[in-house]
Amino acid sequence: MLRLYDVHTQYGQVEALGGISLEVHEHSMVALLGANGAGKSTTLMTISGILKPSAGYIEYNNVDIGKLDAREIVELGIIQCPEGRRVFGNLTVKENLRMGAVSCKDKHRLKETFDYVFTIFPILKERISQTASTLSGGEQQMLAIGRALMAKPRVLLLDEPSLGLAPIIVDTIFEVIQRLNQEGVTILLVEQNAHRALEMAHYAYVLEKGRIVMEGPGIELRANPEVEHIYLSEVPEAEK
Ligand code: ATP
């Protein structure tokens, strides 16, 4: 469904991705792991068109999307939920969600989409008139994912959805991600909680300094001693 072939991305003279090749099959969940600065967010932003690859090829359903702008890529159904939530703090929950479906003018469809998001995150319905800045961190993350869902994603690019959240909220977020995937949304997940990500992901890639250094089914990488040593050793026993 989505394929990157030898993708390079630069920030000015600095090369952040040095030739990434990866595949995300339709309806699958793929995890992207790696230390801080490895290039995970850059990979997502290159797919979503926020950054342009300096070389290489990005293909979505056999179409070269590497040269499309971010808006065209959204219209194809590739939606990014950015790291750090980036909700609009002074807008209400409803207004934030509406931003996710900004091009939808059909009132009936819009209501259906709102209702769908409220079945996924009932708390957002309770908070509908509150400004986003008054929400808890977990609720803001739900709002950020909810806003992405308003755009009806076929591929959801999730950047560190569990970052900084309390364990009980992390559980809710991961349950939702799994549910969305089971309902047919293809997911590319960047996650610092490698343990949980590998548990859920069908396939995973490990990035190091802008290059893929390891890949395999989630379950296999989870059992790999090298991955265990680098990424899984700090997870408390209780979470294993
Ligand atoms: P993190 O988990 O810390 O966000 P990451 O794996 O997502 O890490 P990226 O944010 O993609 O990593 O960064 C990849 C590389 O690109 C790093 O070396 C980073 O310093 C560099 N970089 C990121 N954003 C910029 C920028 N706006 N300008 C210059 N260099 C950048």
Tab-separated table of C-alpha atoms and ligand atoms in Angstrom:
chain	number	residue	atom	x	y	z
A	1	MET	CA	0.000	0.000	0.000
A	2	LEU	CA	2.733	2.402	1.070
A	3	ARG	CA	6.315	1.930	0.013
A	4	LEU	CA	9.420	4.009	0.578
A	5	TYR	CA	12.395	3.249	-1.590
A	6	ASP	CA	15.820	4.667	-0.744
A	7	VAL	CA	14.336	7.886	0.640
A	8	HIS	CA	16.707	10.679	1.648
A	9	THR	CA	15.531	13.780	3.525
A	10	GLN	CA	17.603	16.780	4.472
A	11	TYR	CA	17.257	19.745	6.787
A	12	GLY	CA	19.345	22.209	4.798
A	13	GLN	CA	22.765	20.576	4.497
A	14	VAL	CA	22.040	18.040	7.235
A	15	GLU	CA	20.915	14.651	6.031
A	16	ALA	CA	18.352	13.220	8.481
A	17	LEU	CA	17.325	10.208	6.371
A	18	GLY	CA	20.106	8.469	4.518
A	19	GLY	CA	18.149	6.080	2.288
A	20	ILE	CA	15.118	4.543	3.984
A	21	SER	CA	13.240	1.676	2.370
A	22	LEU	CA	10.145	0.286	4.016
A	23	GLU	CA	6.731	-1.152	3.253
A	24	VAL	CA	3.384	-0.854	4.970
A	25	HIS	CA	0.811	-3.349	3.769
A	26	GLU	CA	-2.877	-2.494	3.708
A	27	HIS	CA	-4.626	-3.084	7.071
A	28	SER	CA	-1.344	-3.778	8.830
A	29	MET	CA	0.265	-2.044	11.776
A	30	VAL	CA	3.930	-1.240	11.356
A	31	ALA	CA	6.114	0.177	14.121
A	32	LEU	CA	9.096	2.454	13.661
A	33	LEU	CA	11.544	2.325	16.548
A	34	GLY	CA	14.809	4.058	17.297
A	35	ALA	CA	16.611	6.336	19.706
A	36	ASN	CA	16.061	10.100	19.899
A	37	GLY	CA	17.177	11.750	16.697
A	38	ALA	CA	17.176	8.508	14.679
A	39	GLY	CA	14.830	10.007	12.082
A	40	LYS	CA	11.439	8.595	13.036
A	41	SER	CA	9.497	11.876	12.967
A	42	THR	CA	11.355	12.895	9.817
A	43	THR	CA	10.181	9.676	8.163
A	44	LEU	CA	6.540	10.403	9.031
A	45	MET	CA	6.810	14.028	7.925
A	46	THR	CA	8.389	12.955	4.643
A	47	ILE	CA	5.523	10.548	3.980
A	48	SER	CA	2.892	13.166	4.830
A	49	GLY	CA	4.508	15.740	2.555
A	50	ILE	CA	5.468	18.218	5.287
A	51	LEU	CA	9.072	17.552	4.262
A	52	LYS	CA	10.127	16.760	0.706
A	53	PRO	CA	12.511	13.876	0.058
A	54	SER	CA	15.754	15.006	-1.577
A	55	ALA	CA	16.046	11.608	-3.271
A	56	GLY	CA	14.196	8.311	-3.447
A	57	TYR	CA	10.661	7.269	-4.123
A	58	ILE	CA	7.458	7.180	-2.050
A	59	GLU	CA	4.658	5.153	-3.525
A	60	TYR	CA	1.084	4.911	-2.293
A	61	ASN	CA	-1.216	2.495	-4.115
A	62	ASN	CA	1.162	2.607	-7.074
A	63	VAL	CA	1.172	6.414	-7.234
A	64	ASP	CA	4.372	8.404	-6.699
A	65	ILE	CA	3.433	10.758	-3.860
A	66	GLY	CA	6.924	12.084	-3.152
A	67	LYS	CA	6.266	15.265	-5.069
A	68	LEU	CA	2.702	15.910	-3.932
A	69	ASP	CA	2.055	18.612	-1.377
A	70	ALA	CA	0.792	17.840	2.116
A	71	ARG	CA	-2.784	18.785	1.275
A	72	GLU	CA	-2.943	16.387	-1.683
A	73	ILE	CA	-1.513	13.626	0.488
A	74	VAL	CA	-4.221	14.227	3.129
A	75	GLU	CA	-6.822	13.935	0.381
A	76	LEU	CA	-5.444	10.481	-0.467
A	77	GLY	CA	-6.192	9.432	3.114
A	78	ILE	CA	-2.709	9.563	4.626
A	79	ILE	CA	-3.154	11.451	7.884
A	80	GLN	CA	-0.479	12.307	10.425
A	81	CYS	CA	-1.088	12.731	14.131
A	82	PRO	CA	1.955	14.746	15.212
A	83	GLU	CA	4.230	14.278	18.193
A	84	GLY	CA	3.293	16.497	21.129
A	85	ARG	CA	-0.424	16.534	20.212
A	86	ARG	CA	-0.401	20.107	18.745
A	87	VAL	CA	-4.053	20.728	19.509
A	88	PHE	CA	-5.296	24.299	19.203
A	89	GLY	CA	-5.410	25.284	22.878
A	90	ASN	CA	-7.742	28.240	22.536
A	91	LEU	CA	-10.288	26.366	20.393
A	92	THR	CA	-12.955	24.050	21.786
A	93	VAL	CA	-12.902	20.280	21.407
A	94	LYS	CA	-15.576	20.570	18.719
A	95	GLU	CA	-13.631	23.227	16.808
A	96	ASN	CA	-10.438	21.183	17.006
A	97	LEU	CA	-12.220	18.141	15.629
A	98	ARG	CA	-13.807	20.237	12.893
A	99	MET	CA	-10.285	21.276	11.822
A	100	GLY	CA	-9.587	17.640	10.998
A	101	ALA	CA	-12.401	17.623	8.442
A	102	VAL	CA	-11.920	21.123	7.153
A	103	SER	CA	-12.696	20.231	3.537
A	104	CYS	CA	-15.932	18.372	4.362
A	105	LYS	CA	-18.984	20.523	3.637
A	106	ASP	CA	-21.585	17.756	3.783
A	107	LYS	CA	-23.377	18.245	7.124
A	108	HIS	CA	-24.729	14.716	7.272
A	109	ARG	CA	-21.328	13.137	6.640
A	110	LEU	CA	-19.772	15.498	9.128
A	111	LYS	CA	-22.220	14.493	11.848
A	112	GLU	CA	-21.541	10.820	11.124
A	113	THR	CA	-17.816	11.427	11.472
A	114	PHE	CA	-18.257	13.319	14.754
A	115	ASP	CA	-20.431	10.462	16.044
A	116	TYR	CA	-17.792	7.924	15.018
A	117	VAL	CA	-15.058	9.832	16.880
A	118	PHE	CA	-17.324	10.054	19.949
A	119	THR	CA	-17.844	6.287	19.923
A	120	ILE	CA	-14.050	5.880	19.952
A	121	PHE	CA	-13.476	8.587	22.600
A	122	PRO	CA	-16.716	9.175	24.574
A	123	ILE	CA	-14.886	11.615	26.885
A	124	LEU	CA	-14.507	14.049	23.970
A	125	LYS	CA	-18.293	14.303	23.726
A	126	GLU	CA	-18.474	15.189	27.402
A	127	ARG	CA	-15.816	17.861	26.854
A	128	ILE	CA	-17.178	19.117	23.544
A	129	SER	CA	-17.449	22.817	24.510
A	130	GLN	CA	-14.280	22.969	26.608
A	131	THR	CA	-11.214	24.681	25.196
A	132	ALA	CA	-8.456	22.196	24.446
A	133	SER	CA	-5.997	23.872	26.818
A	134	THR	CA	-8.212	22.891	29.765
A	135	LEU	CA	-8.035	19.167	28.909
A	136	SER	CA	-5.667	16.724	30.614
A	137	GLY	CA	-2.659	15.450	28.643
A	138	GLY	CA	-4.462	12.168	27.948
A	139	GLU	CA	-7.587	13.946	26.744
A	140	GLN	CA	-5.485	16.175	24.500
A	141	GLN	CA	-3.902	13.071	22.978
A	142	MET	CA	-7.368	11.619	22.394
A	143	LEU	CA	-8.353	14.908	20.783
A	144	ALA	CA	-5.279	14.823	18.539
A	145	ILE	CA	-6.114	11.282	17.405
A	146	GLY	CA	-9.796	12.208	17.135
A	147	ARG	CA	-8.897	15.148	14.911
A	148	ALA	CA	-6.884	12.802	12.669
A	149	LEU	CA	-9.855	10.417	12.529
A	150	MET	CA	-12.117	13.250	11.370
A	151	ALA	CA	-10.111	13.181	8.127
A	152	LYS	CA	-11.118	9.532	7.560
A	153	PRO	CA	-7.614	8.095	7.371
A	154	ARG	CA	-6.784	5.069	5.309
A	155	VAL	CA	-3.249	5.287	6.646
A	156	LEU	CA	-2.705	6.830	10.059
A	157	LEU	CA	0.802	8.053	10.897
A	158	LEU	CA	1.050	8.207	14.688
A	159	ASP	CA	4.035	9.964	16.234
A	160	GLU	CA	4.690	8.975	19.867
A	161	PRO	CA	1.045	8.759	20.954
A	162	SER	CA	1.877	7.534	24.475
A	163	LEU	CA	4.588	10.082	25.255
A	164	GLY	CA	4.252	11.608	28.717
A	165	LEU	CA	0.938	9.955	29.575
A	166	ALA	CA	-0.067	8.105	32.747
A	167	PRO	CA	0.004	4.266	32.385
A	168	ILE	CA	-3.778	3.911	32.539
A	169	ILE	CA	-4.225	6.438	29.721
A	170	VAL	CA	-1.480	4.726	27.736
A	171	ASP	CA	-3.539	1.525	27.938
A	172	THR	CA	-6.602	3.346	26.567
A	173	ILE	CA	-4.599	4.889	23.734
A	174	PHE	CA	-3.053	1.543	22.741
A	175	GLU	CA	-6.464	-0.167	22.881
A	176	VAL	CA	-7.847	2.479	20.542
A	177	ILE	CA	-4.915	2.124	18.146
A	178	GLN	CA	-5.471	-1.626	18.035
A	179	ARG	CA	-9.214	-1.167	17.534
A	180	LEU	CA	-8.681	1.265	14.657
A	181	ASN	CA	-6.317	-1.188	13.022
A	182	GLN	CA	-8.812	-4.020	13.439
A	183	GLU	CA	-11.463	-1.797	11.858
A	184	GLY	CA	-9.274	-1.491	8.773
A	185	VAL	CA	-7.090	1.571	9.310
A	186	THR	CA	-3.505	0.948	8.253
A	187	ILE	CA	-1.135	2.261	10.909
A	188	LEU	CA	2.481	3.397	10.928
A	189	LEU	CA	3.378	3.899	14.574
A	190	VAL	CA	6.381	5.714	16.020
A	191	GLU	CA	6.617	4.783	19.666
A	192	GLN	CA	9.175	5.061	22.458
A	193	ASN	CA	7.383	2.296	24.327
A	194	ALA	CA	9.045	-0.353	22.172
A	195	HIS	CA	7.673	-3.181	24.248
A	196	ARG	CA	4.057	-2.266	23.671
A	197	ALA	CA	4.633	-1.273	20.057
A	198	LEU	CA	6.251	-4.611	19.197
A	199	GLU	CA	3.455	-6.447	20.950
A	200	MET	CA	0.885	-4.853	18.650
A	201	ALA	CA	2.783	-4.375	15.397
A	202	HIS	CA	2.697	-6.932	12.615
A	203	TYR	CA	6.065	-5.696	11.412
A	204	ALA	CA	8.665	-3.263	12.717
A	205	TYR	CA	11.705	-1.336	11.555
A	206	VAL	CA	14.519	-0.041	13.745
A	207	LEU	CA	16.112	3.238	12.689
A	208	GLU	CA	19.566	4.412	13.638
A	209	LYS	CA	21.043	7.683	12.408
A	210	GLY	CA	18.660	7.925	9.485
A	211	ARG	CA	19.060	4.343	8.315
A	212	ILE	CA	17.157	1.132	8.900
A	213	VAL	CA	19.378	-1.240	10.830
A	214	MET	CA	16.936	-3.990	11.651
A	215	GLU	CA	13.496	-5.158	10.604
A	216	GLY	CA	11.137	-8.070	11.127
A	217	PRO	CA	7.785	-9.185	12.505
A	218	GLY	CA	7.020	-7.449	15.834
A	219	ILE	CA	7.022	-10.692	17.726
A	220	GLU	CA	10.458	-11.668	16.342
A	221	LEU	CA	12.064	-8.322	17.116
A	222	ARG	CA	10.629	-8.495	20.606
A	223	ALA	CA	12.485	-11.768	21.132
A	224	ASN	CA	15.705	-10.470	19.556
A	225	PRO	CA	18.409	-10.097	22.242
A	226	GLU	CA	19.921	-7.036	20.549
A	227	VAL	CA	16.577	-5.213	20.507
A	228	GLU	CA	15.928	-6.398	24.038
A	229	HIS	CA	19.262	-4.955	25.134
A	230	ILE	CA	18.884	-1.568	23.429
A	231	TYR	CA	15.163	-0.844	23.601
A	232	LEU	CA	13.433	-3.151	26.018
A	233	SER	CA	15.765	-3.394	28.988
A	234	GLU	CA	14.467	-0.258	30.698
A	235	VAL	CA	10.845	-1.375	30.765
A	236	PRO	CA	9.789	-2.243	34.318
A	237	GLU	CA	9.238	-5.966	34.999
A	238	ALA	CA	5.571	-5.259	35.741
A	239	GLU	CA	4.982	-4.093	32.167
A	240	LYS	CA	6.675	-7.051	30.498
B	1	ATP	P1	12.781	12.116	18.548
B	1	ATP	O1	12.185	10.908	19.162
B	1	ATP	O2	13.771	12.791	19.428
B	1	ATP	O3	11.775	13.052	17.938
B	1	ATP	P2	13.330	11.121	15.888
B	1	ATP	O4	13.810	9.738	15.686
B	1	ATP	O5	11.905	11.398	15.597
B	1	ATP	O6	13.690	11.566	17.369
B	1	ATP	P3	13.914	13.261	14.088
B	1	ATP	O7	13.159	14.290	14.872
B	1	ATP	O8	13.335	12.757	12.851
B	1	ATP	O9	14.282	12.041	15.037
B	1	ATP	O10	15.364	13.875	13.805
B	1	ATP	C1	16.304	13.235	12.927
B	1	ATP	C2	17.540	14.107	12.800
B	1	ATP	O11	17.224	15.318	12.148
B	1	ATP	C3	18.166	14.496	14.134
B	1	ATP	O12	19.551	14.486	13.979
B	1	ATP	C4	17.655	15.889	14.365
B	1	ATP	O13	18.567	16.640	15.131
B	1	ATP	C5	17.554	16.435	12.947
B	1	ATP	N1	16.495	17.435	12.847
B	1	ATP	C6	15.200	17.270	13.169
B	1	ATP	N2	14.486	18.381	12.919
B	1	ATP	C7	15.356	19.280	12.423
B	1	ATP	C8	15.261	20.634	11.953
B	1	ATP	N3	14.082	21.257	11.940
B	1	ATP	N4	16.381	21.236	11.511
B	1	ATP	C9	17.567	20.595	11.503
B	1	ATP	N5	17.747	19.328	11.908
B	1	ATP	C10	16.661	18.671	12.369
